[in-house]
Short mmCIF file of C-alpha atoms in Angstrom, two decimals:
data_model
loop_
_atom_site.label_atom_id
_atom_site.label_comp_id
_atom_site.label_asym_id
_atom_site.label_seq_id
_atom_site.Cartn_x
_atom_site.Cartn_y
_atom_site.Cartn_z
CA UNK Q 1 123.75 112.57 98.32
CA UNK Q 2 122.11 109.24 97.49
CA UNK Q 3 118.76 107.93 98.50
CA UNK Q 4 118.34 106.77 102.08
CA UNK Q 5 118.42 102.99 102.38
CA UNK Q 6 114.70 102.71 103.12
CA UNK Q 7 113.73 104.36 99.82
CA UNK Q 8 115.38 101.49 97.94
CA UNK Q 9 113.37 98.82 99.76
CA UNK Q 10 110.53 97.39 97.65
CA UNK Q 11 108.44 96.98 100.82
CA UNK Q 12 108.81 100.69 101.56
CA UNK Q 13 107.95 101.62 97.97
CA UNK Q 14 104.70 99.65 98.15
CA UNK Q 15 103.86 101.18 101.53
CA UNK Q 16 104.29 104.63 100.02
CA UNK Q 17 102.08 103.66 97.08
CA UNK Q 18 99.32 102.51 99.44
CA UNK Q 19 99.56 105.67 101.57
CA UNK Q 20 99.29 107.87 98.49
CA UNK Q 21 96.30 105.92 97.12
CA UNK Q 22 94.51 106.25 100.45
CA UNK Q 23 95.29 109.98 100.56
CA UNK Q 24 93.68 110.42 97.13
CA UNK Q 25 90.71 108.28 98.15
CA UNK Q 26 89.94 110.29 101.30
CA UNK Q 27 90.14 113.61 99.42
CA UNK Q 28 86.69 112.93 97.90
CA UNK Q 29 84.97 112.27 101.23
CA UNK Q 30 82.74 114.82 102.95
CA UNK Q 31 84.15 116.81 105.87
CA UNK Q 32 82.66 114.60 108.60
CA UNK Q 33 84.14 111.42 107.14
CA UNK Q 34 87.49 113.10 106.40
CA UNK Q 35 87.68 114.36 109.97
CA UNK Q 36 86.85 111.00 111.53
CA UNK Q 37 87.66 107.81 109.64
CA UNK Q 38 89.66 109.70 107.01
CA UNK Q 39 92.25 110.96 109.48
CA UNK Q 40 92.51 107.54 111.10
CA UNK Q 41 93.10 105.70 107.84
CA UNK Q 42 95.63 108.25 106.57
CA UNK Q 43 97.62 108.12 109.80
CA UNK Q 44 97.65 104.32 109.93
CA UNK Q 45 98.70 104.04 106.27
CA UNK Q 46 101.42 106.69 106.68
CA UNK Q 47 102.78 104.91 109.75
CA UNK Q 48 103.50 101.74 107.78
CA UNK Q 49 106.26 103.42 105.77
CA UNK Q 50 107.41 105.51 108.72
CA UNK Q 51 108.08 102.37 110.77
CA UNK Q 52 109.91 100.69 107.89
CA UNK Q 53 112.05 103.80 107.40
CA UNK Q 54 112.83 104.16 111.10
CA UNK Q 55 113.83 100.51 111.34
CA UNK Q 56 116.57 100.79 108.74
CA UNK Q 57 118.76 102.82 111.10
CA UNK Q 58 118.24 100.51 114.09
CA UNK Q 59 119.87 97.36 115.34
CA UNK Q 60 118.35 94.14 113.97
CA UNK Q 61 116.09 93.45 116.96
CA UNK Q 62 114.72 97.00 116.97
CA UNK Q 63 114.28 96.89 113.19
CA UNK Q 64 112.26 93.69 113.54
CA UNK Q 65 110.04 95.33 116.15
CA UNK Q 66 109.44 98.34 113.92
CA UNK Q 67 108.54 96.08 111.00
CA UNK Q 68 106.08 94.28 113.28
CA UNK Q 69 104.62 97.68 114.15
CA UNK Q 70 104.38 98.46 110.44
CA UNK Q 71 102.43 95.23 110.01
CA UNK Q 72 100.13 96.27 112.85
CA UNK Q 73 99.57 99.60 111.10
CA UNK Q 74 98.72 97.71 107.92
CA UNK Q 75 96.10 95.70 109.82
CA UNK Q 76 94.72 98.92 111.28
CA UNK Q 77 94.55 100.32 107.74
CA UNK Q 78 92.74 97.20 106.53
CA UNK Q 79 90.26 97.56 109.39
CA UNK Q 80 89.60 101.18 108.45
CA UNK Q 81 89.19 100.23 104.79
CA UNK Q 82 86.61 97.62 105.80
CA UNK Q 83 84.72 100.25 107.77
CA UNK Q 84 84.89 102.63 104.82
CA UNK Q 85 83.54 99.91 102.53
CA UNK Q 86 80.71 99.02 104.92
CA UNK Q 87 79.81 102.70 105.25
CA UNK Q 88 79.69 103.08 101.46
CA UNK Q 89 82.63 105.51 101.36
CA UNK Q 90 84.57 103.34 98.90
CA UNK Q 91 83.31 102.27 95.50
CA UNK Q 92 83.89 98.86 93.95
CA UNK Q 93 86.38 100.44 91.55
CA UNK Q 94 88.34 102.07 94.37
CA UNK Q 95 88.39 98.86 96.38
CA UNK Q 96 89.63 96.87 93.40
CA UNK Q 97 92.47 99.36 92.98
CA UNK Q 98 93.56 99.30 96.64
CA UNK Q 99 93.16 95.58 97.42
CA UNK Q 100 96.07 94.37 95.25
CA UNK Q 101 98.35 96.97 96.86
CA UNK Q 102 97.29 95.82 100.34
CA UNK Q 103 97.86 92.18 99.40
CA UNK Q 104 101.28 92.93 97.91
CA UNK Q 105 102.32 94.97 100.93
CA UNK Q 106 101.20 92.29 103.36
CA UNK Q 107 103.31 89.68 101.55
CA UNK Q 108 106.32 92.01 101.30
CA UNK Q 109 106.14 92.95 104.99
CA UNK Q 110 106.07 89.29 106.00
CA UNK Q 111 108.96 88.46 103.67
CA UNK Q 112 110.97 91.47 104.88
CA UNK Q 113 110.44 90.51 108.50
CA UNK Q 114 111.50 86.94 107.72
CA UNK Q 115 114.63 88.23 105.95
CA UNK Q 116 115.61 90.12 109.10
CA UNK Q 117 115.80 86.82 110.99
CA UNK Q 118 113.95 85.57 114.04
#
């Protein structure tokens, strides 16, 4: 059995990379921060790839909607990362590792949505 279609998509691969980086990041937080902002950021990051994956088995219009939802989840993740930065939960080194992934994913999501048509 081959890989599902979504696993071959570069946009999905980057979303998975971001979700895994965020998972590792949150592991070092104290219990209060893990239980509050940590859960929120993990769920929003995980939902990016989940929406991309779900869209690949849908009709074009539904796929487009799911990719838009993935983009919304990315924005939610960015918001949570900003909160984590402002609350001193993320170091400069961690931020510099995650930011290029976020930027790449944002560009790939927009390009993927555009490739699906209007």
